[in-house]
Amino acid sequence: MTRRTRIRALLSLLVAAACLIAPVGFAAASTVGPATPALRTTYAQIEGTGSTWSELIVQQWIADVDANGMKVVYTGGGSSKGRKDFAQGSTDFAISEIPYQGTDEQGNADTSNGRQFAYLPIVAGGTAFTYQLKIGGQQVKNLRLSGETIAKIFTNQITNWNDPAIAADNNGRAFPSLPITPVVRSDGSGTTAQFTLWMDKSYPSIWRPFYGKSGLTSYYPRQGRAIGQAGSDQVMNTIAGFAGNGTIGYVEYSYPLNKDYPVVKVLNKAGYYVEPTQYNTAVALTKAQINQDPNSPLYLTQILDNVYTNADPRAYPISSYSYMIIPTGSTDPRMTTAKRQTLADFMYYSLCAGQTKAGPYGYSPLPLNLVQAGFDQIAKLKTADPAVDLTSRDVKSCNNPTFDGKNLSKNKLAQIAPQPAACDKTGAGPCGYDTGTNQPSTDGQQPTDGTSQAPAADGTSPPTDTAPVVDSTTGEVVQAAPVDPAAPAADTGTTTTDTTGTTATQPQAAAADFPVPTELAAARPADTKTFSWVAALLLVALVLMPGVMATKLRRRPVRRGQ
């Protein structure tokens, strides 16, 4: 083979290699699937404000998606601030525990100011009552209170820890003479709104004389010894602080859990004292009524009256949902295609893979019907801007602990929730278990104070149900707890209300097996860069090689006989 023949062969190989490699490197942006959106679209930073009740899990979701190129900035400040900032057009989204009220309790407008929006449920949870109460220098970690006692504490009708009502809630256990210091929110708070709504619905004769009228408020009417603090974190820090003995306040369960601090077990309608674990919250919210009228301005918002009165022994009475407020107007001045894409992909992660982290963080994952509805709300971003890519997003790919792949009309988390311990029943106990550990209190659990479990109020031996085994990282149930066959079954939580107040049952999807979730993860940048550089070098070689070789051949002396 002559040198010219070898050169032509080499060039042919280079051309063939370039044809094979170049499409991988240069066409990747147009052919990559929905699991790698970073190559398909451009993200832009989005900013939001609002709820501190939801903030801990939201900040975790933000950290999770950062590696995928999504930049999300979220600042608390309270639900009222979030709604106001959104209405003023200074943020891209807001998070609130309550919807716009039209007019707030101070007579000010509480509307979106004409900005088009949709409510999108993001996470469930329980409003917990954390406290610092010491006996002989030792922190009490298993306090129990009825709803009536709690309402009286926060309306200044019970002002000392040695009050007979507190002793009665704890089966005669005596507490020291120590003034009670309620710690309430000083800012406009969705946590306050949910707490005061519960008092207004459940104990109107206690709440309304104190407030001066009926209804909820986002601004707690601080009186007497009460201390006001801005944000859930400051409420928690005040209670857990050096001078916190005698204090009690209300926060989302995640805060005392994160602080390794006890919470009150609240008496439910079944006569059991329970704390707001993800299981007890999930059970309680099976009775939530969700507005399913898509033409209603309150679409997907919650009515919690039946949650407060849920007669299941496992139900935590003060359970609720939190909402993101997203912009849906096609001419919204703050929004671009890149921002809408970031918001859509961030919420897809939050509603799917992000829900597996809800339980370990002290929240409770959303049930299927609300995740499905959330997907429908995200679709409004594409309606506003057809350039937003929402392909290949399916609720069936969500690995959510509440989803039952064999029966989508059931809430799996509520079904496997264990029955409370016999010592949690009125007239028994109190149990010796620490609260604030994110584990359900069940019979068979080892007390932490060295006491033995009390028998049931009827004198029978405690059942042997044990808590489910939970993966501390994902929050998924590894081994389900036995369910008491005599216990009432949890319903689906899909009862709905329309604007006329009538109720109906929301249709459920057909049963299906759920595959392992496909998370929204960007393709590895190193792979794309490598292919692109190789293709570029080969193309340069194609351009330069013929000239270089021709020059070399011209300069090379011709040998005789060749």
XYZ file of C-alpha atoms in Angstrom:
562
model
C 0.000 0.000 0.000
C 1.475 3.405 -1.009
C 1.677 6.361 1.374
C -1.071 8.176 -0.559
C -3.333 5.129 -0.179
C -2.598 4.953 3.541
C -3.405 8.663 3.927
C -6.699 8.279 2.088
C -7.565 5.303 4.339
C -6.705 7.322 7.466
C -8.888 10.215 6.345
C -11.763 7.823 5.634
C -11.482 6.453 9.159
C -11.508 9.964 10.606
C -14.626 10.844 8.650
C -16.375 7.672 9.776
C -15.431 8.275 13.424
C -16.647 11.858 13.267
C -19.977 10.742 11.816
C -20.434 8.277 14.661
C -19.402 10.574 17.510
C -20.583 14.015 16.454
C -24.317 13.228 16.692
C -23.871 12.092 20.287
C -22.154 15.270 21.308
C -24.031 17.860 19.291
C -27.510 16.370 19.048
C -27.761 15.486 22.739
C -29.525 18.728 23.554
C -32.397 17.852 21.259
C -32.651 14.104 21.825
C -32.205 13.782 25.586
C -35.226 12.428 27.447
C -37.222 14.065 30.252
C -35.017 12.543 32.950
C -32.227 14.943 31.898
C -33.919 18.342 31.599
C -30.725 20.328 32.215
C -29.605 19.543 28.641
C -33.019 20.169 27.156
C -33.814 23.559 28.616
C -32.368 26.500 30.437
C -33.215 27.031 34.078
C -33.451 30.407 35.796
C -33.393 31.175 39.507
C -36.812 31.446 41.165
C -37.552 33.117 44.487
C -40.310 32.682 47.043
C -41.334 33.644 50.577
C -43.906 32.547 53.130
C -44.591 29.723 55.541
C -42.075 28.742 58.192
C -44.337 25.754 59.013
C -43.226 24.227 55.694
C -39.750 25.712 55.530
C -37.638 22.811 56.798
C -38.812 20.348 54.154
C -38.797 23.020 51.408
C -35.167 23.876 52.152
C -34.290 20.184 51.916
C -35.978 19.946 48.521
C -34.074 23.027 47.378
C -30.785 21.424 48.394
C -31.758 18.219 46.586
C -32.411 19.865 43.198
C -29.459 22.238 43.288
C -27.158 19.613 41.762
C -29.568 19.366 38.812
C -29.070 22.996 37.938
C -32.238 24.290 39.567
C -31.651 27.377 41.711
C -34.454 28.054 44.158
C -34.305 30.687 46.895
C -36.865 30.531 49.691
C -37.195 32.819 52.709
C -39.722 32.293 55.515
C -41.316 35.283 57.181
C -44.763 33.764 57.599
C -47.663 32.856 55.344
C -49.100 36.373 55.424
C -45.848 37.826 54.150
C -45.686 35.186 51.435
C -49.172 36.019 50.163
C -48.460 39.758 50.251
C -45.115 39.445 48.455
C -46.734 37.359 45.738
C -49.590 39.853 45.347
C -47.090 42.696 45.000
C -45.238 40.808 42.273
C -41.948 40.735 44.196
C -41.644 36.915 44.224
C -42.137 34.035 41.801
C -44.098 31.883 44.248
C -45.387 31.829 47.811
C -46.132 29.148 50.400
C -49.043 29.456 52.814
C -51.130 27.262 55.101
C -54.282 29.211 54.277
C -55.612 30.692 51.031
C -56.154 34.379 50.341
C -58.875 35.554 52.741
C -60.199 38.471 50.691
C -60.004 40.737 53.727
C -57.799 39.852 56.669
C -58.712 40.131 60.339
C -57.288 43.667 60.464
C -59.528 44.854 57.644
C -56.761 44.932 55.038
C -57.039 43.422 51.578
C -55.741 39.864 51.372
C -55.949 39.100 47.669
C -53.524 38.387 44.835
C -54.077 41.941 43.574
C -55.178 40.615 40.206
C -52.183 38.330 39.685
C -53.327 34.991 38.261
C -52.410 32.006 40.421
C -53.201 28.449 41.451
C -52.965 26.646 44.796
C -50.743 23.566 44.778
C -50.650 21.302 47.884
C -47.051 20.418 48.759
C -46.930 18.593 52.104
C -49.018 17.527 55.098
C -48.144 17.783 58.751
C -49.304 18.271 62.296
C -49.174 21.437 64.383
C -47.362 20.338 67.534
C -47.196 21.826 71.002
C -43.649 21.773 72.276
C -42.780 22.793 75.799
C -40.151 22.976 78.528
C -41.262 21.686 81.901
C -38.866 20.374 84.519
C -39.401 18.447 87.733
C -36.365 18.282 89.988
C -34.213 19.551 87.133
C -35.383 16.790 84.789
C -37.329 17.578 81.637
C -40.820 16.088 81.398
C -40.997 14.288 78.043
C -44.387 12.582 78.096
C -46.886 15.375 78.794
C -50.509 14.829 77.748
C -53.156 17.523 77.238
C -56.732 17.563 76.035
C -57.786 20.030 73.378
C -59.855 21.906 75.934
C -56.871 22.280 78.247
C -54.689 23.542 75.383
C -57.335 26.081 74.372
C -57.584 27.323 77.962
C -53.774 27.616 78.267
C -53.534 29.794 75.139
C -56.488 31.968 76.205
C -55.161 32.582 79.744
C -57.793 30.501 81.537
C -55.154 28.036 82.765
C -52.021 29.843 83.908
C -50.077 27.420 86.138
C -48.652 23.954 85.492
C -50.171 22.640 88.734
C -53.700 23.267 87.436
C -56.066 20.343 88.186
C -57.048 20.081 84.509
C -53.432 19.311 83.548
C -53.174 16.734 86.328
C -56.419 15.118 85.159
C -55.102 14.847 81.586
C -52.098 13.004 82.985
C -54.140 10.545 85.072
C -53.532 12.361 88.354
C -49.831 13.061 87.898
C -48.871 16.217 89.815
C -46.770 18.996 88.309
C -44.946 21.804 90.138
C -46.367 25.241 90.808
C -44.883 27.132 87.898
C -46.437 29.901 85.796
C -47.247 28.911 82.220
C -45.702 31.141 79.547
C -47.330 30.678 76.124
C -45.004 31.435 73.200
C -46.991 32.592 70.172
C -46.158 33.963 66.753
C -45.732 37.731 66.496
C -45.818 37.735 62.682
C -48.634 36.876 60.296
C -48.515 33.105 60.467
C -50.270 30.232 58.751
C -49.427 28.123 61.790
C -51.347 30.602 63.931
C -54.216 30.556 61.438
C -54.485 26.762 61.522
C -54.235 26.674 65.330
C -56.862 29.374 65.871
C -59.166 27.829 63.245
C -59.016 24.563 65.202
C -59.897 26.403 68.434
C -62.714 28.319 66.728
C -64.236 25.118 65.332
C -63.629 22.832 68.318
C -63.842 25.172 71.336
C -65.758 28.290 70.277
C -66.920 29.089 73.819
C -63.279 29.316 74.901
C -61.715 30.979 71.850
C -64.289 33.538 70.756
C -64.584 35.486 74.053
C -60.783 35.718 74.119
C -60.477 36.815 70.461
C -63.552 39.004 70.562
C -65.175 37.460 67.503
C -65.425 34.216 65.595
C -63.023 32.844 63.022
C -59.325 32.330 62.589
C -56.522 34.853 62.784
C -52.985 34.902 61.411
C -51.944 37.409 64.100
C -52.255 35.906 67.551
C -53.862 38.261 70.135
C -51.036 38.219 72.673
C -52.171 38.822 76.245
C -50.973 38.165 79.801
C -47.673 36.258 80.085
C -47.587 35.294 76.414
C -44.361 35.969 74.492
C -44.403 36.754 70.784
C -41.699 35.502 68.426
C -41.345 35.834 64.651
C -41.044 32.514 62.825
C -41.302 28.920 63.956
C -37.551 28.701 64.533
C -37.627 31.569 67.045
C -40.601 30.054 68.851
C -38.683 26.787 69.101
C -35.458 28.457 70.241
C -37.279 30.439 72.941
C -38.896 27.326 74.385
C -35.690 25.272 74.274
C -33.569 28.120 75.639
C -31.887 28.442 79.034
C -34.773 30.495 80.462
C -37.499 28.421 78.785
C -38.748 26.430 81.784
C -42.533 26.806 81.954
C -43.005 27.744 78.297
C -45.241 26.090 75.700
C -45.755 27.015 72.046
C -47.103 25.784 68.716
C -44.931 24.833 65.719
C -44.882 22.234 62.967
C -43.728 18.862 64.330
C -40.475 19.043 62.358
C -39.077 21.759 64.639
C -39.107 19.867 67.972
C -38.080 16.729 66.084
C -35.059 18.538 64.669
C -34.305 19.957 68.125
C -34.771 16.579 69.864
C -37.430 18.184 72.034
C -40.659 16.729 73.470
C -44.176 17.498 72.268
C -47.593 17.241 73.875
C -49.686 14.167 73.191
C -53.080 15.619 72.272
C -56.346 13.871 73.147
C -58.355 12.806 70.097
C -62.055 11.989 69.767
C -61.411 8.286 70.289
C -60.048 8.982 73.773
C -56.352 8.470 73.009
C -53.453 10.884 73.469
C -51.331 10.926 70.301
C -48.505 12.962 68.779
C -48.267 14.145 65.151
C -46.120 11.452 63.567
C -46.476 10.960 59.820
C -48.757 7.978 60.531
C -51.157 9.761 62.882
C -51.288 12.777 60.567
C -52.010 10.580 57.537
C -54.843 8.848 59.394
C -56.373 12.153 60.514
C -56.286 13.640 57.014
C -58.236 10.757 55.501
C -61.225 12.820 56.679
C -60.090 16.048 55.021
C -62.491 17.523 52.485
C -60.798 18.998 49.430
C -62.504 21.442 47.097
C -62.463 19.670 43.735
C -64.296 22.271 41.674
C -61.698 23.480 39.132
C -63.768 26.611 38.508
C -63.670 27.639 42.144
C -61.088 30.181 43.346
C -60.605 27.824 46.308
C -59.842 24.771 44.159
C -57.792 22.209 46.149
C -58.072 24.094 49.429
C -58.980 22.130 52.546
C -61.892 21.882 54.947
C -60.687 20.266 58.161
C -63.821 20.034 60.320
C -63.965 16.242 59.988
C -60.241 15.968 60.674
C -60.739 17.615 64.052
C -63.422 15.062 64.940
C -61.873 11.965 63.347
C -62.819 9.068 65.654
C -59.915 6.818 64.648
C -57.734 6.103 67.739
C -54.623 6.955 65.697
C -55.739 10.362 64.388
C -53.874 13.525 65.368
C -56.553 16.234 65.501
C -54.584 19.307 64.370
C -53.352 18.033 61.016
C -53.415 20.007 57.763
C -51.834 20.697 54.377
C -49.551 23.454 53.161
C -49.831 25.094 49.735
C -47.595 26.682 47.166
C -49.104 29.613 45.286
C -47.835 29.542 41.698
C -48.278 32.180 38.939
C -50.402 31.019 36.000
C -50.850 34.160 33.909
C -49.380 34.076 30.388
C -48.310 37.732 30.688
C -47.000 37.568 34.250
C -44.174 40.156 34.231
C -41.881 38.123 36.496
C -42.114 34.879 34.610
C -40.078 33.552 31.679
C -39.976 30.135 30.056
C -36.840 29.312 32.036
C -38.470 30.313 35.331
C -41.630 28.354 34.614
C -39.539 25.306 33.695
C -37.580 25.600 36.948
C -40.781 25.917 38.952
C -42.371 22.947 37.159
C -39.393 20.628 37.590
C -38.858 21.709 41.195
C -42.461 20.897 42.024
C -42.353 17.578 40.157
C -39.425 16.582 42.348
C -41.186 17.841 45.497
C -44.435 15.987 44.745
C -42.653 12.731 43.880
C -39.191 11.842 45.212
C -39.347 14.723 47.706
C -42.346 13.190 49.464
C -40.241 10.231 50.599
C -38.349 12.653 52.850
C -41.465 14.154 54.423
C -41.823 11.543 57.187
C -38.226 11.610 58.447
C -38.389 15.424 58.581
C -41.516 15.451 60.750
C -44.091 15.948 58.000
C -46.473 13.525 56.298
C -46.441 12.791 52.542
C -49.373 13.783 50.357
C -51.942 11.145 49.350
C -52.407 10.157 45.727
C -55.419 12.354 44.958
C -53.548 15.515 45.966
C -50.410 14.537 44.059
C -52.539 13.972 40.969
C -54.208 17.341 41.478
C -50.784 18.927 41.944
C -49.731 17.589 38.545
C -52.817 19.225 37.047
C -51.887 22.552 38.630
C -48.342 22.357 37.257
C -49.857 21.837 33.805
C -51.180 25.397 34.015
C -47.593 26.617 33.628
C -47.530 25.063 30.158
C -50.928 26.523 29.358
C -49.447 29.923 30.138
C -46.324 29.179 28.083
C -46.396 26.310 25.551
C -42.571 26.273 25.502
C -42.544 24.690 28.981
C -41.716 20.990 28.625
C -43.877 18.657 30.709
C -43.414 15.465 28.698
C -43.131 12.019 30.302
C -44.253 13.136 33.747
C -46.534 10.536 35.272
C -47.856 10.239 38.806
C -47.232 6.489 38.593
C -43.488 7.124 38.740
C -43.791 8.738 42.167
C -42.384 6.530 44.917
C -44.678 8.026 47.541
C -45.126 6.189 50.894
C -48.881 6.827 50.780
C -49.395 5.138 47.399
C -50.716 1.598 47.341
C -49.765 0.141 43.973
C -52.517 -2.494 44.218
C -55.298 -0.143 45.269
C -54.909 3.518 44.397
C -57.999 4.476 46.357
C -56.230 3.667 49.622
C -53.724 5.618 51.673
C -51.035 3.034 52.426
C -49.454 5.075 55.213
C -52.780 5.392 57.005
C -53.481 1.686 56.562
C -50.231 0.561 58.171
C -50.349 3.145 60.972
C -50.185 1.188 64.239
C -52.762 1.452 66.976
C -51.794 3.608 69.984
C -50.530 2.013 73.169
C -53.044 1.105 75.835
C -51.306 3.499 78.233
C -52.207 6.383 75.877
C -55.903 5.904 76.564
C -57.848 8.208 78.842
C -57.736 6.838 82.396
C -54.534 4.854 81.801
C -50.849 5.710 81.795
C -49.319 8.070 81.023
C -46.868 6.030 78.962
C -43.220 6.257 79.910
C -42.068 6.852 76.338
C -40.322 10.032 75.233
C -42.201 12.112 72.694
C -40.657 14.047 69.822
C -38.850 10.972 68.483
C -40.934 10.568 65.296
C -41.901 7.034 66.333
C -45.500 6.013 67.058
C -46.270 5.134 70.658
C -47.332 1.488 70.603
C -47.637 -1.453 72.925
C -44.431 -3.424 73.023
C -42.346 -0.254 72.915
C -39.758 0.015 75.678
C -40.455 2.918 78.059
C -37.600 5.367 78.443
C -38.216 6.320 82.054
C -37.920 2.820 83.488
C -41.617 2.457 84.170
C -43.709 -0.462 82.990
C -46.614 -0.078 80.621
C -49.970 0.416 82.201
C -52.744 -2.044 81.406
C -55.686 -0.940 79.353
C -58.418 1.002 81.076
C -60.641 -2.079 81.023
C -58.004 -4.125 82.833
C -57.072 -6.272 79.869
C -53.505 -6.935 78.873
C -52.007 -4.587 76.293
C -51.965 -5.859 72.711
C -48.637 -6.664 71.157
C -48.736 -4.357 68.141
C -45.372 -2.866 67.366
C -44.320 0.165 65.378
C -43.460 -0.237 61.714
C -39.790 -0.391 60.839
C -38.914 2.801 58.967
C -35.848 3.589 56.868
C -34.384 6.702 58.517
C -33.087 8.035 55.207
C -36.006 7.572 52.830
C -38.876 7.398 55.298
C -40.198 4.302 53.587
C -41.710 1.496 55.618
C -39.455 -1.531 55.530
C -41.749 -3.730 57.591
C -45.365 -2.841 58.211
C -46.826 -2.917 61.678
C -49.654 -5.289 62.457
C -53.059 -3.659 62.214
C -55.714 -4.294 64.802
C -58.541 -6.029 62.887
C -61.047 -4.522 65.290
C -59.876 -0.993 64.596
C -61.887 1.186 62.211
C -60.430 1.192 58.711
C -59.087 4.454 57.371
C -60.935 5.791 54.359
C -59.353 7.288 51.267
C -59.316 10.955 52.175
C -60.855 11.853 48.844
C -64.178 13.227 50.030
C -64.675 16.484 48.188
C -66.763 19.599 48.455
C -67.966 21.901 45.737
C -68.844 25.561 46.037
C -72.412 24.704 46.997
C -71.275 22.698 49.999
C -72.354 19.314 48.647
C -70.026 16.377 48.998
C -68.964 13.742 46.533
C -66.375 11.036 46.193
C -63.494 11.782 43.857
C -63.010 9.019 41.237
C -59.762 7.123 41.571
C -57.371 5.900 38.926
C -57.285 2.243 37.993
C -54.988 0.055 40.037
C -51.457 -0.204 38.730
C -48.060 -1.310 39.886
C -45.666 1.543 40.388
C -42.158 1.295 38.908
C -39.034 2.601 40.556
C -39.234 6.402 40.258
C -37.301 8.257 37.613
C -35.996 11.357 39.345
C -35.367 14.581 37.488
C -31.600 14.377 37.268
C -29.371 16.155 34.776
C -27.095 14.124 32.501
C -23.492 13.897 33.581
C -21.759 17.015 32.224
C -18.445 15.170 31.840
C -19.979 12.739 29.338
C -21.343 15.467 27.096
C -18.163 17.528 27.269
C -15.984 14.527 26.441
C -17.971 13.614 23.342
C -18.138 17.227 22.211
C -14.368 17.769 22.522
C -13.581 14.522 20.686
C -15.947 15.421 17.873
C -14.501 18.922 17.619
C -10.912 17.645 17.454
C -11.853 15.156 14.764
C -13.480 17.868 12.682
C -10.367 20.044 13.021
C -8.280 17.083 11.928
C -10.506 16.622 8.885
C -9.909 20.243 7.874
C -6.177 20.415 8.533
C -4.939 16.898 7.793
C -5.150 16.982 3.952
C -3.113 20.180 3.741
C -0.509 18.984 6.220
C -0.055 15.680 4.469
C 0.095 17.281 1.013
C 2.795 19.693 2.160
C 4.751 16.860 3.684
C 4.576 14.862 0.461
C 5.728 17.835 -1.642
C 8.754 18.411 0.614
C 9.733 14.742 0.795
C 12.448 13.882 -1.780
C 11.495 11.271 -4.336
C 13.648 8.170 -4.083
C 14.778 6.333 -7.102
C 12.880 3.249 -7.892
C 9.756 4.397 -6.092
